[in-house]
Structures are given as C-alpha cells and as structure tokens.
Short mmCIF file of C-alpha atoms in Angstrom, two decimals:
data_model
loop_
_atom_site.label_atom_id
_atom_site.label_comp_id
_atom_site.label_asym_id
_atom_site.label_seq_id
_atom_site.Cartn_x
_atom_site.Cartn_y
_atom_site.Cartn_z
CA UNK A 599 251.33 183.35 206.58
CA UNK A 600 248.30 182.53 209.25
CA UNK A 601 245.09 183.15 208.82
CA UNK A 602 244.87 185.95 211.39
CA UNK A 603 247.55 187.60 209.73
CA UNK A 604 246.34 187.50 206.44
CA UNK A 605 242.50 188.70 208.14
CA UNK A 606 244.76 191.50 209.63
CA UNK A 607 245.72 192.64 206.36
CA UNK A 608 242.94 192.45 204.12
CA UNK A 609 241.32 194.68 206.84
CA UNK A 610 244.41 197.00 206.22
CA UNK A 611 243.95 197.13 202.56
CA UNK A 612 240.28 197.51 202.62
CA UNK A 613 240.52 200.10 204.99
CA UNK A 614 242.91 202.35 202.74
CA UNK A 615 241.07 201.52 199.83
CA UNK A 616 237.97 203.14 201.55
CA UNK A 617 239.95 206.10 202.64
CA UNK A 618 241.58 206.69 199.39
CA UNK A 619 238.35 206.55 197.26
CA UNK A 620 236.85 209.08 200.27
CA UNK A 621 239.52 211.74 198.74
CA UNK A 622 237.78 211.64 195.79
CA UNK A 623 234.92 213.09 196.15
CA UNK A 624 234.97 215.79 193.45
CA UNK A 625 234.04 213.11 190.23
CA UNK A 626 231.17 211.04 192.40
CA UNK A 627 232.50 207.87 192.49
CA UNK A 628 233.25 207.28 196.20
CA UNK A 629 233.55 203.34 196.61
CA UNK A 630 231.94 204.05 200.08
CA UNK A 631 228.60 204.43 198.54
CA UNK A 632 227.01 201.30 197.57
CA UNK A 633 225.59 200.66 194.38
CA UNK A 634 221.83 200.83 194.22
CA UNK A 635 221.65 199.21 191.07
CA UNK A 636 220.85 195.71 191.20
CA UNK A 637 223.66 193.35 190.79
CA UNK A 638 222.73 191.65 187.43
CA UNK A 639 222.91 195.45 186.30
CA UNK A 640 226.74 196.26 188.16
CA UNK A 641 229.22 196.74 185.48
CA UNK A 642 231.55 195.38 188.55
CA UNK A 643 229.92 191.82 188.51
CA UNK A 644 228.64 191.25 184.49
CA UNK A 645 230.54 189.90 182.05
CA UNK A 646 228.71 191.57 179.75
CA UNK A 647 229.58 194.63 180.06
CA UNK A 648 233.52 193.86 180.98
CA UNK A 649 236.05 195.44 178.53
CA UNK A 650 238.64 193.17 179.20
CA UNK A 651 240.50 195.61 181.43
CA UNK A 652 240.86 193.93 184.54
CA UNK A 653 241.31 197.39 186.58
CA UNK A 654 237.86 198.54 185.21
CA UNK A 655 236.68 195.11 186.17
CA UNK A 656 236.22 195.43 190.14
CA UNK A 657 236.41 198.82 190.13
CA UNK A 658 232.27 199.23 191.45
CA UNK A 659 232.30 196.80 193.89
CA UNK A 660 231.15 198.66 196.75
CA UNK A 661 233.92 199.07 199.56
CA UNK A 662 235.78 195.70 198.37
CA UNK A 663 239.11 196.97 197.68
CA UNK A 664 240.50 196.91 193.66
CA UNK A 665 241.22 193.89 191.94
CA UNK A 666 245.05 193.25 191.29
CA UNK A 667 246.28 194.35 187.58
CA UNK A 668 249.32 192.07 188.06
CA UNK A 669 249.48 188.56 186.46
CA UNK A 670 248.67 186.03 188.97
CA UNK A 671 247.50 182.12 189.33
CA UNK A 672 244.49 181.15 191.20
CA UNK A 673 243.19 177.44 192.19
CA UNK A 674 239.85 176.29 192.38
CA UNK A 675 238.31 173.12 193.53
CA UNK A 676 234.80 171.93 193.31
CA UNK A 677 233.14 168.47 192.84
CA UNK A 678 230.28 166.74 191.45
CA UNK A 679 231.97 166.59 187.83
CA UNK A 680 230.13 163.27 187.33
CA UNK A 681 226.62 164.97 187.40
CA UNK A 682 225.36 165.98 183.74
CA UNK A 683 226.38 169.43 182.79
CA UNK A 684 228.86 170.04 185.95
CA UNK A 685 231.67 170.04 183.21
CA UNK A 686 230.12 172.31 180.83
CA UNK A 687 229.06 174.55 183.62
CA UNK A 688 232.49 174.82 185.57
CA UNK A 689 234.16 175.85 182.01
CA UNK A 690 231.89 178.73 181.38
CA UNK A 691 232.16 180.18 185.04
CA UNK A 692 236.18 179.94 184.81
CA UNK A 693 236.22 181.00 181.11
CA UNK A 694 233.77 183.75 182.00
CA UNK A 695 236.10 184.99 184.99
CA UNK A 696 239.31 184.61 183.26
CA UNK A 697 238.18 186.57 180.58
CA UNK A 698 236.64 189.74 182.78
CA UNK A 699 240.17 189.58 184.68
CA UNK A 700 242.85 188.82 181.54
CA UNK A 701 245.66 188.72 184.45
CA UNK A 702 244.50 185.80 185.82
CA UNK A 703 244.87 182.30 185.27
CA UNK A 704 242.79 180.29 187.09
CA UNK A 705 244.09 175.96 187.23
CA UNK A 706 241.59 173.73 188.31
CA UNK A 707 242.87 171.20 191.17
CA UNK A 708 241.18 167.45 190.04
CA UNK A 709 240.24 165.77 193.79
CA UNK A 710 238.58 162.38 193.88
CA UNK A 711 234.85 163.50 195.85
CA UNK A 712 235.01 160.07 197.76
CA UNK A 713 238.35 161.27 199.56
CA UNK A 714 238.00 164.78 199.73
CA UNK A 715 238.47 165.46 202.92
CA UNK A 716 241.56 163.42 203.27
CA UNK A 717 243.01 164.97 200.12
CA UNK A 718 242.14 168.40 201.75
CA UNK A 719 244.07 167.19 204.70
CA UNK A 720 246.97 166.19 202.64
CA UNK A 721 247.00 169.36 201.07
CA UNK A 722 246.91 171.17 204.31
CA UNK A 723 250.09 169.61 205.22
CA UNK A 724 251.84 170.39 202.15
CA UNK A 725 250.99 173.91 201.72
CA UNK A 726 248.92 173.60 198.54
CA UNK A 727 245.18 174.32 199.08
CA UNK A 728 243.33 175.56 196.25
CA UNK A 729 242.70 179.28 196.80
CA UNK A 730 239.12 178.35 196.38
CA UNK A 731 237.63 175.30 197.57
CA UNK A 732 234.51 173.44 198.48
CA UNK A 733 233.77 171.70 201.62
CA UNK A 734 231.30 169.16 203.43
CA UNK A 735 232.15 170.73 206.63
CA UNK A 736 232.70 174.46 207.69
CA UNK A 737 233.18 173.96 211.00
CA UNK A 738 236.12 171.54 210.36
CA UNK A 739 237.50 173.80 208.06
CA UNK A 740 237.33 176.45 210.40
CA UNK A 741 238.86 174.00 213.28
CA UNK A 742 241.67 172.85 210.51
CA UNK A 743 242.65 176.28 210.16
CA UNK A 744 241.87 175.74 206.43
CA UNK A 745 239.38 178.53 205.92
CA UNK A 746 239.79 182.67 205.47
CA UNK A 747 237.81 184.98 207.69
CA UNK A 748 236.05 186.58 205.14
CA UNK A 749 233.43 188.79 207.21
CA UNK A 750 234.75 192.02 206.11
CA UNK A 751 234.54 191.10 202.64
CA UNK A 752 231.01 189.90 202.69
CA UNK A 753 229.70 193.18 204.26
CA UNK A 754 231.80 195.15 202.10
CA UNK A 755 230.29 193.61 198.75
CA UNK A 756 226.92 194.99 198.33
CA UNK A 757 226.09 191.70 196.20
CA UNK A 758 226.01 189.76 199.04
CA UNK A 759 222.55 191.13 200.32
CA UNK A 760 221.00 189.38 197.69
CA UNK A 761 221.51 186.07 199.08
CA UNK A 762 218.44 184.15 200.47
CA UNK A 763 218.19 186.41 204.19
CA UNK A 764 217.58 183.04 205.77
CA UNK A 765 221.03 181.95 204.39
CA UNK A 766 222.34 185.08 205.34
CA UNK A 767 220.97 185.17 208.96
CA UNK A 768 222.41 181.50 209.55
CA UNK A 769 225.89 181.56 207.92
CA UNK A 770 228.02 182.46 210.85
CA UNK A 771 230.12 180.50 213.20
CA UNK A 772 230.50 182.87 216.54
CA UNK A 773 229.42 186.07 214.38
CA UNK A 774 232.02 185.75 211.89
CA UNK A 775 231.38 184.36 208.31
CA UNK A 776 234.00 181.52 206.83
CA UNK A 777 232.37 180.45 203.89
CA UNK A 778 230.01 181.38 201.03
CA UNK A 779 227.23 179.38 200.41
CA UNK A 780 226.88 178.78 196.91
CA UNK A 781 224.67 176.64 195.69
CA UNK A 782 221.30 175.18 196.94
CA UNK A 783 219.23 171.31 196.98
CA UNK A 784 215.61 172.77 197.51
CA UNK A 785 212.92 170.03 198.97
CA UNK A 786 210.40 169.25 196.55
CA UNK A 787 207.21 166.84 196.21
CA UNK A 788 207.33 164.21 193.46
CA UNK A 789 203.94 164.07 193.06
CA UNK A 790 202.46 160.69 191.30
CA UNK A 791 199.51 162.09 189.42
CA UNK A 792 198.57 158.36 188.37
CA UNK A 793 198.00 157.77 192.28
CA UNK A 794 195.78 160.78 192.35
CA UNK A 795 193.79 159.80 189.48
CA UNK A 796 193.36 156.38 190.94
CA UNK A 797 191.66 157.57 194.29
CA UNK A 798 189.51 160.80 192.79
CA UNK A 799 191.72 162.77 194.84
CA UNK A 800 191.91 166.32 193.47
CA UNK A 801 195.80 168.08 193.21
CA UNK A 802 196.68 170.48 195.69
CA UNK A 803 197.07 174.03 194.61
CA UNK A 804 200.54 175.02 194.24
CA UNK A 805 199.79 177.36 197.25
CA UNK A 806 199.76 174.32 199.43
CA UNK A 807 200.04 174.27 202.90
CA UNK A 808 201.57 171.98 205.66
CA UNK A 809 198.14 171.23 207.02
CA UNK A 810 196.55 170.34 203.50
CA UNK A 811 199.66 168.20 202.78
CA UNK A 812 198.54 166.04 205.68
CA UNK A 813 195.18 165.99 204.64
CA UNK A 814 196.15 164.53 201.34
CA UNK A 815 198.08 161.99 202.59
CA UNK A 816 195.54 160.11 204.88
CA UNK A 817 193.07 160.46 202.66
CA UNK A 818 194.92 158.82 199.75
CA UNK A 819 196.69 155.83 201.63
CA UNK A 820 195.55 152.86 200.81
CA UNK A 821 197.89 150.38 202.41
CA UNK A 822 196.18 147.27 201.99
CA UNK A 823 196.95 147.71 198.25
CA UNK A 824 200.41 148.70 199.40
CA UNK A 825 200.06 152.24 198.03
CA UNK A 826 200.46 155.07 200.32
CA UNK A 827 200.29 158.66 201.02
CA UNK A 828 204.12 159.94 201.44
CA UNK A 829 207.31 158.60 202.21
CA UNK A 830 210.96 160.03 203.52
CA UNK A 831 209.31 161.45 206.85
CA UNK A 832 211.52 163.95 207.68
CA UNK A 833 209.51 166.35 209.10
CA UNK A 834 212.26 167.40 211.70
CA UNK A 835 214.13 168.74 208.96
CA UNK A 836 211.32 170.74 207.22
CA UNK A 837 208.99 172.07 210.41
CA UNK A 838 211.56 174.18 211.81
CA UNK A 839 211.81 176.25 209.47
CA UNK A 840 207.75 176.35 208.29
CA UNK A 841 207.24 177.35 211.89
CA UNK A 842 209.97 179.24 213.47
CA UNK A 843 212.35 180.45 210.42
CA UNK A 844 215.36 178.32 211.56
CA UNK A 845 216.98 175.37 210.35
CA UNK A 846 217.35 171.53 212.09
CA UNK A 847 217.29 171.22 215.68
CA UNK A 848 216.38 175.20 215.92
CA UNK A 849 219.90 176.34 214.87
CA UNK A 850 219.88 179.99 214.32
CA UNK A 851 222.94 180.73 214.19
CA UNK A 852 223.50 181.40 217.52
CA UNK A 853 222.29 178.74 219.54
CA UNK A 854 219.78 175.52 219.25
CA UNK A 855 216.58 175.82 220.52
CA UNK A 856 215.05 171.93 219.89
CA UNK A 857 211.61 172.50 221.35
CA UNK A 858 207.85 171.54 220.57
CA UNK A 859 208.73 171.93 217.04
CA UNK A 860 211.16 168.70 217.16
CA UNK A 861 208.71 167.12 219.35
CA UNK A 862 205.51 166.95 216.98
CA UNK A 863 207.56 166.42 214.14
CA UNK A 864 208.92 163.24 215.57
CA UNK A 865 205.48 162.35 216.97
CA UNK A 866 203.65 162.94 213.33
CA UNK A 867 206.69 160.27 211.67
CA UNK A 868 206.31 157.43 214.45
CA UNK A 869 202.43 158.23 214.11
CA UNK A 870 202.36 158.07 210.30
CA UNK A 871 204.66 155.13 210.18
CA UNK A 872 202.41 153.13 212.54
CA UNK A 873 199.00 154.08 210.34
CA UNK A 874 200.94 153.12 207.44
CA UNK A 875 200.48 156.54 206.03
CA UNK A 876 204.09 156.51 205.16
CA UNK A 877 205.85 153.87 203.21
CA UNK A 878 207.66 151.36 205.88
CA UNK A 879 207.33 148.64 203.95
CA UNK A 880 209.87 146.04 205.29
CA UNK A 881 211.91 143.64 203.32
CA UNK A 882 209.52 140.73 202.98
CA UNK A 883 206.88 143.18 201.95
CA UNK A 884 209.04 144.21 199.35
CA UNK A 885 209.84 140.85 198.19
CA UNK A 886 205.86 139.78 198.31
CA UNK A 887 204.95 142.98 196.44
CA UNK A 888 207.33 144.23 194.69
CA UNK A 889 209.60 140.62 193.98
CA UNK A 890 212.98 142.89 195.13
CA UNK A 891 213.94 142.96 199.15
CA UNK A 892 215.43 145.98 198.23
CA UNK A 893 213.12 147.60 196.20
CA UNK A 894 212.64 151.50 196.66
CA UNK A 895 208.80 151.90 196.96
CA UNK A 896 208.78 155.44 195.07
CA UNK A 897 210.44 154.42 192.19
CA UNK A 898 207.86 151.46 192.16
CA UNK A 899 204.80 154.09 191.57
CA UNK A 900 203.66 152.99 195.02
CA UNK A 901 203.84 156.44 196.99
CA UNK A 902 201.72 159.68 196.43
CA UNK A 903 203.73 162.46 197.66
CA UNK A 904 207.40 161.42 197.71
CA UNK A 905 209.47 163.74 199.31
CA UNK A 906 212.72 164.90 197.48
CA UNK A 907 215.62 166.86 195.79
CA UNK A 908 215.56 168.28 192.37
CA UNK A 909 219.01 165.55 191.29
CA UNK A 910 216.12 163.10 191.14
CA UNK A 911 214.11 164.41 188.67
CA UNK A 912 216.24 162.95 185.83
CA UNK A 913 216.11 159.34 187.50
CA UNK A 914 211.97 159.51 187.61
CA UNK A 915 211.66 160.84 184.24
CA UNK A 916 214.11 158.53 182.65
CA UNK A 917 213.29 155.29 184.38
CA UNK A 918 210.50 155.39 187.45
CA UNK A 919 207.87 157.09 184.69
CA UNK A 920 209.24 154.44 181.96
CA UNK A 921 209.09 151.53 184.16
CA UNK A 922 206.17 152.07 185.98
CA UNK A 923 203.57 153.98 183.71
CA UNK A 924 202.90 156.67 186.28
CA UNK A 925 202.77 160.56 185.38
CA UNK A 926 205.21 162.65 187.61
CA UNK A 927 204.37 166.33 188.61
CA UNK A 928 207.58 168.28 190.61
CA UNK A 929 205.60 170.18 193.36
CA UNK A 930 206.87 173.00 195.08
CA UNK A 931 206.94 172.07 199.04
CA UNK A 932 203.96 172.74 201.12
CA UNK A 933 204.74 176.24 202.98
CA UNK A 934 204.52 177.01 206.69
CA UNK A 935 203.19 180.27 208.55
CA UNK A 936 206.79 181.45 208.42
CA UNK A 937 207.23 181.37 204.28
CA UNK A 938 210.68 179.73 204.96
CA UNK A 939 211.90 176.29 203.77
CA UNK A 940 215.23 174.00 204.87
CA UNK A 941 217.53 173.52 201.32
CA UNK A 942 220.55 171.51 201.29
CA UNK A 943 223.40 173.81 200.92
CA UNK A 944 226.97 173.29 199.20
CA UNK A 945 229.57 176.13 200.76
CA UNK A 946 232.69 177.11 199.49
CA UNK A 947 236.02 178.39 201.63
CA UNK A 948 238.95 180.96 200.63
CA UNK A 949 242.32 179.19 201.57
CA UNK A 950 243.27 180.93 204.72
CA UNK A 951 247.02 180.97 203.10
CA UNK A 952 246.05 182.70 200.07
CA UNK A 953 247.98 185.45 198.74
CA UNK A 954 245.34 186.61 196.61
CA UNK A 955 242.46 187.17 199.30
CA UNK A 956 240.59 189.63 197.37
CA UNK A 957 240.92 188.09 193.82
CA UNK A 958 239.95 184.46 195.34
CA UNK A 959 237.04 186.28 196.74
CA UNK A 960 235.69 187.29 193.48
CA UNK A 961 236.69 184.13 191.62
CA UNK A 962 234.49 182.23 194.46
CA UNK A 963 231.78 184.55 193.72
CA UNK A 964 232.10 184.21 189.77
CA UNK A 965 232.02 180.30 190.54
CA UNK A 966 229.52 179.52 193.25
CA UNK A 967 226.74 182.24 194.26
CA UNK A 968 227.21 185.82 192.14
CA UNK A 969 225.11 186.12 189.57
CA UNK A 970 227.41 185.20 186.50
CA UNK A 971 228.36 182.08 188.39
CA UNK A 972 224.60 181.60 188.10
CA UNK A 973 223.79 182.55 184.69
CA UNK A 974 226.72 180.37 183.11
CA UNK A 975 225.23 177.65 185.77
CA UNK A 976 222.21 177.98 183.76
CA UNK A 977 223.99 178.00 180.62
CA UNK A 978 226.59 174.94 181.25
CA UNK A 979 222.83 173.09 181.87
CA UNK A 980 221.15 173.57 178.93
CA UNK A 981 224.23 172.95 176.94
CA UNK A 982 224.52 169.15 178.32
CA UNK A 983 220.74 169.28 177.88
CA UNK A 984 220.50 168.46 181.58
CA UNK A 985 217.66 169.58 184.15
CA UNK A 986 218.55 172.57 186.26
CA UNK A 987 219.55 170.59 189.98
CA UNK A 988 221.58 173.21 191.72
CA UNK A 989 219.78 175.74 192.42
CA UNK A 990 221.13 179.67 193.31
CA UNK A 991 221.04 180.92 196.79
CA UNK A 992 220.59 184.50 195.39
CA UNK A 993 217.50 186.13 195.28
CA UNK A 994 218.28 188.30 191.98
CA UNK A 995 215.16 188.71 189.47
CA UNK A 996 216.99 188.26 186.51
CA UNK A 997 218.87 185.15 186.98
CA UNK A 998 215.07 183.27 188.62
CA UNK A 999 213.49 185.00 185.45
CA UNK A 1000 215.53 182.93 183.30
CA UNK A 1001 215.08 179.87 184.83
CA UNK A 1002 211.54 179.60 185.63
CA UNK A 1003 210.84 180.90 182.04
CA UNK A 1004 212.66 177.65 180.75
CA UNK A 1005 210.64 175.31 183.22
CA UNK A 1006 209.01 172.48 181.08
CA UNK A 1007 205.68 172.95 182.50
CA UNK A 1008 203.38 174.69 185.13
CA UNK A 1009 204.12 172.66 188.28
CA UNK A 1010 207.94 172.71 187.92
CA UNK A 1011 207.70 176.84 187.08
CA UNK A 1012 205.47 176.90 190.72
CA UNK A 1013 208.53 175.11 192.33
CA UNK A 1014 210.59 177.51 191.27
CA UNK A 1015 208.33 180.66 192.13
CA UNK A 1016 208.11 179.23 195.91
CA UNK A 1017 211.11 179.68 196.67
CA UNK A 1018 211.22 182.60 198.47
CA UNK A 1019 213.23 182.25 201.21
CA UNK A 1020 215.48 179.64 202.24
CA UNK A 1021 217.22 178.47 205.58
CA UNK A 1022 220.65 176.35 204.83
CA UNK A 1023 221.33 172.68 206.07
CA UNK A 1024 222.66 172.95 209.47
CA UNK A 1025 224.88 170.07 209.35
CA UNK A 1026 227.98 171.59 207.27
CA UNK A 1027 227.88 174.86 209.52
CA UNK A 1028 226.22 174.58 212.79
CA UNK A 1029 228.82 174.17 215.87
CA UNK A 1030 228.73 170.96 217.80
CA UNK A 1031 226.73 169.70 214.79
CA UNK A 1032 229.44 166.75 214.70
CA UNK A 1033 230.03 165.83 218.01
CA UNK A 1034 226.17 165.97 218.74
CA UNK A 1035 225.51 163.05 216.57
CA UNK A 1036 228.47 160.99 217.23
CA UNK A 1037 226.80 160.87 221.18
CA UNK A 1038 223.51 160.70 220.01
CA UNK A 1039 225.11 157.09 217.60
CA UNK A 1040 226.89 155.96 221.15
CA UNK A 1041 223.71 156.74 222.93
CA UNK A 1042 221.64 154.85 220.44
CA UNK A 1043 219.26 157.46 220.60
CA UNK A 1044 217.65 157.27 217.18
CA UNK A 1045 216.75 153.48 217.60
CA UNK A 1046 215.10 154.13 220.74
CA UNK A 1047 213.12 156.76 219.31
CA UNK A 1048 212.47 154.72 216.59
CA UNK A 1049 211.45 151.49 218.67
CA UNK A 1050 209.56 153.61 221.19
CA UNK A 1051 211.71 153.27 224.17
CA UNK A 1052 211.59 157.07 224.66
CA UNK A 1053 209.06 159.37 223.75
CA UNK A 1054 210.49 162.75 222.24
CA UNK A 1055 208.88 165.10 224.90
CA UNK A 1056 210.80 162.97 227.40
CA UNK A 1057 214.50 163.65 226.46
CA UNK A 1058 213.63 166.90 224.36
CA UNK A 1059 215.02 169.17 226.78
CA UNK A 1060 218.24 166.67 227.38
CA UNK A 1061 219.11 166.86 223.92
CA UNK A 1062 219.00 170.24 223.68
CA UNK A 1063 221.21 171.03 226.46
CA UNK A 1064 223.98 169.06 225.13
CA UNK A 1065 223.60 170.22 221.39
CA UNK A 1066 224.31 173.41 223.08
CA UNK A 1067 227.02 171.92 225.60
CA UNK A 1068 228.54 170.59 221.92
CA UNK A 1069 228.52 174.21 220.64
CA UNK A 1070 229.64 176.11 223.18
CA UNK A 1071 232.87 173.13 223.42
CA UNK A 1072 233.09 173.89 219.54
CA UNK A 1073 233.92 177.54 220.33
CA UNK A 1074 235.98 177.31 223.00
CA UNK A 1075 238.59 175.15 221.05
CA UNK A 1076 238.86 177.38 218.07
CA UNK A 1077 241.69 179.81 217.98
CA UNK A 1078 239.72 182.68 215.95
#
C-alpha cells in the first residue's frame, strides 16, 4: 500500500469518526470538542487511570479516531541502548503501552546504531520497517518514501499543542508534518567553579544573558597560564535563535534567512579564537601543557564556561571532577531577547506501509514525546541510577515538576526551569540541509572561513541563496 494511499485513508477514517461522534450529541461527549484538561490529567493518555480496556483507552483523544479492539502486532525501533538507563526506560514505555492497550503486542526490532541507515534501507526493500522508527534524517525519510504523512493526526490530537511552540512552528517539510520529535539535547554551560574562584570572578545569575556571558569570558581568560574563558564556539548555532526565534542558518520552516545574525556570530568565534578567549590550543600546546597531543582542554579543568549537552554530565562528574580537582556547576544557557534556545532533537517516523496508522501513532507517542513516554523516561532513569540526558520536548507542568524537583542541586534545577522554549536542530529536518553542506565541503568553505580567506559578510548573501536554491531542489523532487 503507498503512502498516499494509506494518508488517503486515515483521512477517511478520521473523517467518519468525527461525523459519527457529531451524532451524538445528546450524552456530551462529542470527540469534536477538545479536551481542556491538561494532558497529564486525560484519561485518554495516563496509564493511570487505564482499566485495561483498550476501547476505553483512546476513546478521549480529541478528533483522533478510536483505537482498534482487535489483536494486532506493532514494531518499534529506537537506539541509544548503550546509554545508562535507555534499557530500563524503553521497557517501561512498551510495558506501560502494552498494558493500557491489552490487544497489542508490541516486538522490538534490535538495529546496530552505527548502520542504521543502511539497515533502514535494507528494510525498505524487504517490506519490513518497524511501524515506529527513529531516524537521523527526516528529509531522507521523507525522500525514501519511508515516512507516514501524519499532519492530520497531529492537529487532530489535542496533546500535541503541548510541545515546545518553537518545535512546533519548525517541524514541517512543505507544510506537512512527517515526524514527531521526541526527545530533546538542551545546550548547557559546564561551569568550572574552581576557575571562578581562582580569578575572584563572581557566578553569573542563573538569569544570565548573552551579553554578560561575554563579559565573563574576557574577563576570566588568562591564556598565558593556558586557562581560558569558553570553548566549543558555536555561536552560529545558538544566536539564531536568542535573536530571531529560528534555528541554524535562519531555518523557519519555510525558508533560510542566513543574515547579520550568521555574520557576527562567525565574526565573535574567529575574534575570540584569535584573543585566545576560546580554547584553540593546538597540538604542541597540548603536548607542552597538558603532556597528551590529544588532550581535550575541558576535561583538563582548563576552560571556564565549556559549552555542552546534558550526556556529559556523567563523564565530568565521574572522571574530569576526579581527575582534575575542579568543582562543576551545570548552568542553564545564557538567554537572548527572544527567550528561545537551539536543542538537539531526536525524531521519530510512522512506517508509511503501516497497517496500523492510528495505533502506531499512539505507540510513538507512548514512546517518544506524550507524557507517559516521559514519565516512564523519568522512571527507567532513576531506576539505572543514571542522570536525566534526554530531555522532553513537551511543555506539560507535571512531567518538568517531577524532574526539576529531583535535580541534585540549585544550578542544575535553574537549567531545567530555563527551558522555556525550544527551537529543534535543523539538520535532521530542514530541506536542502544535506546537499547544502556537501557544496559547502567541495567548496571548502569552512577552511576559508576559518583561515580568513573570506570574511562572512562577503559570501553571506551567496550562501544563502543556494541554501535556498538546495531547498526549493529538495521539494521539487519529492512526490508528496
């Protein structure tokens, strides 16, 4: 069956499903009405309050058609097993579904992460996607055919409006939505209190901004003792969305618009890498310094304000603190005018050959984003006794409750509280994205930006004509 076809009719089904509840309208219960309730309170999504009657299960779900009462198999496939607590927390989200829908058995399809994409490939060919998958790429799942149109299902679930709006806003390839994002790498500043100690340099206030973050870090360099402000400049990943509320390169979700933004955040890296405000060091200062050519100057205690993802907090508190004596604080990022920050963003797909569209929908959401996929995220955590490193991309009260109430201390609990809104990586979802750096590789363009053989306000408004040249090629060749 093709994707279009089975688009076609879920569209169908949803439609009658609407219509029928509409003749209802003597007990109350019209599914056209959304539920105003919030959705850690929906008897449709919670566990909790499931009787084990899969019928009863979906049955508030907004204008999502009813869940299937007949016994069916669903296949799900997710990586990053190898992380602590990724086990534990993909048992209690399939346990946790299976049990709210008794009629279906979800397997579990075990692909190797460093071959996923070819495995996906395979499976292509053969016929056998999971119903539910992850993937690096949405745009080549889209191009590959692999992925369900699931627009009318994401406006039909009322759930989904609790998803970061800067997520939201973004997640669309031509106006449609193909994916779910589901989980979330916020930025964050690994903050070397030791450092700040050492030069009388007072901590920032968790209220921070991008303009005080700068501040801080020329006043603490000291590079003639080889210690230094920040490191991992990559401002043109952050300032986009501190200033303008888009992601990378100005992707909106419509078009690019790389501008002055791109421009002074290139300019502020070559200028902070020439003052030695960042850590450059090169690989014979490592060796003099540190005795290691390869030696990463953060984990060395040598930067101030290291610049980060939460899956490194375990490494600093079990070895970098350890090895080098220095006291770590986990700082939420320095904000923008805007309020907005760039995350890293895992997505998942429906198979567009499912025969279950509607019941793979609601597995994905019981495994990546809803809010019980998020509360037995929490849960599969704290069993393993690991630290919380995918984050949701929901905005619920409930599920951020619990999590900042079991934050270790103050700074980690302001992380969490700063969080307010959230843009998504461009790379997995943005059109062109691809081909755009595969010219920009040929063109060497990076290494003459980094060697100074352009100057970003010189080729600015090149590259931003062919990231949209790349785009608009992108959606020309798909066959929606």
């Amino acid at each position: 069956m093709t994707k279009k076809l089975i688009a076609l009719l879920l569209v169908l089904v949803m439609t009658l499903s609407v219509m029928t509840a509409c003749s209802k309208g003597d007990d109350g219960k019209s599914s056209t009405t959304p539920s105003s309730t919030p959705a850690a309170d929906a008897p449709a999504t919670s566990g909790d309050e499931s009787s084990g009657d899969a019928g009863d299960a979906g049955k508030d779900a907004g204008g999502l058609p009813p869940m299937t009462t007949d016994n069916i198999t669903l296949t799900y496939a997710c990586w990053g097993l190898a992380e602590k607590g990724e086990i534990e927390v993909r048992d209690k989200q399939l346990a946790a579904f299976m049990e709210a829908y008794p009629n279906i058995k979800v397997e579990f399809v075990e692909i190797e992460q460093g071959s996923w994409d070819e495995a996906l490939y395979n499976r292509a060919a053969a016929g056998t996607l999971p119903d539910v998958f992850w993937v690096f790429s949405v745009t080549n799942a889209v191009k590959n055919q692999w992925a369900l149109d699931v627009t009318d299902m994401f406006d039909a679930d009322p759930d989904t409006q609790e998803i970061y709006p800067g997520i939201r806003e973004i997640s669309k390839i031509n106006g449609r939505r193909y994916h779910v994002p589901g989980i979330m790498f916020p930025h964050m500043i690994f903050l070397n209190k030791t450092l700040f100690d050492k030069y009388n340099v007072p901590l920032p206030s968790y209220d921070w901004t991008f303009e005080d973050f700068k501040k801080i870090a020329e006043e603490i360099t000291h590079p003639e003792e080889y210690y230094f402000g920040t490191s991992n400049p990559i401002y043109y990943d952050l300032m986009d969305a501190w200033y303008n509320g888009t992601t990378r390169y100005g992707w909106d979700g419509q078009n690019y618009n790389l501008g002055q933004t791109w421009v002074d955040a290139w300019n502020l890296r070559l200028d902070w890498i020439d003052r030695k405000v960042v850590e450059w060091m090169s690989a014979e200062e490592k060796e003099q310094v540190l005795g290691d050519p390869s030696a990463w100057p953060p984990g060395k205690g040598r930067v101030a304000m290291h610049i980060d993802w939460p899956w490194t907090i375990a490494h600093f508190e079990d070895v970098v603190s350890p090895e080098t004596g220095c006291e770590f604080l986990y700082y939420p990022l320095p904000q923008g005018p805007t309020g907005r920050q760039m995350a890293i963003v895992d997505n998942s797909v429906i198979s567009a050959t499912t025969q279950h569209p509607r019941e793979a929908w609601e597995l994905q959401k019981w495994t990546t984003w809803g809010v019980e996929a998020c509360k037995n995220r929490f849960e599969g955590y704290k069993e393993a006794g690991a630290p919380l490193s995918r984050m949701p991309v929901i905005t619920n009260k409930e599920v951020w409750q619990q999590i900042i109430d079991a934050a270790p201390n103050e700074a980690l609990k302001a992380f969490y509280e700063h969080l307010t809104d959230i843009v998504p990586s461009p790379w997995p979802i943005a059109p062109g994205w691809g081909e755009f750096e595969a010219w920009m590789a040929e063109q060497d363009m990076w290494g003459k930006l980094e060697r100074r053989e352009v100057r970003p306000e010189d080729v600015v408004k090149e590259l931003n004509d062919k990231l949209n040249e790349f785009k608009q090629q992108y959606i020309d060749s798909i066959d929606y």
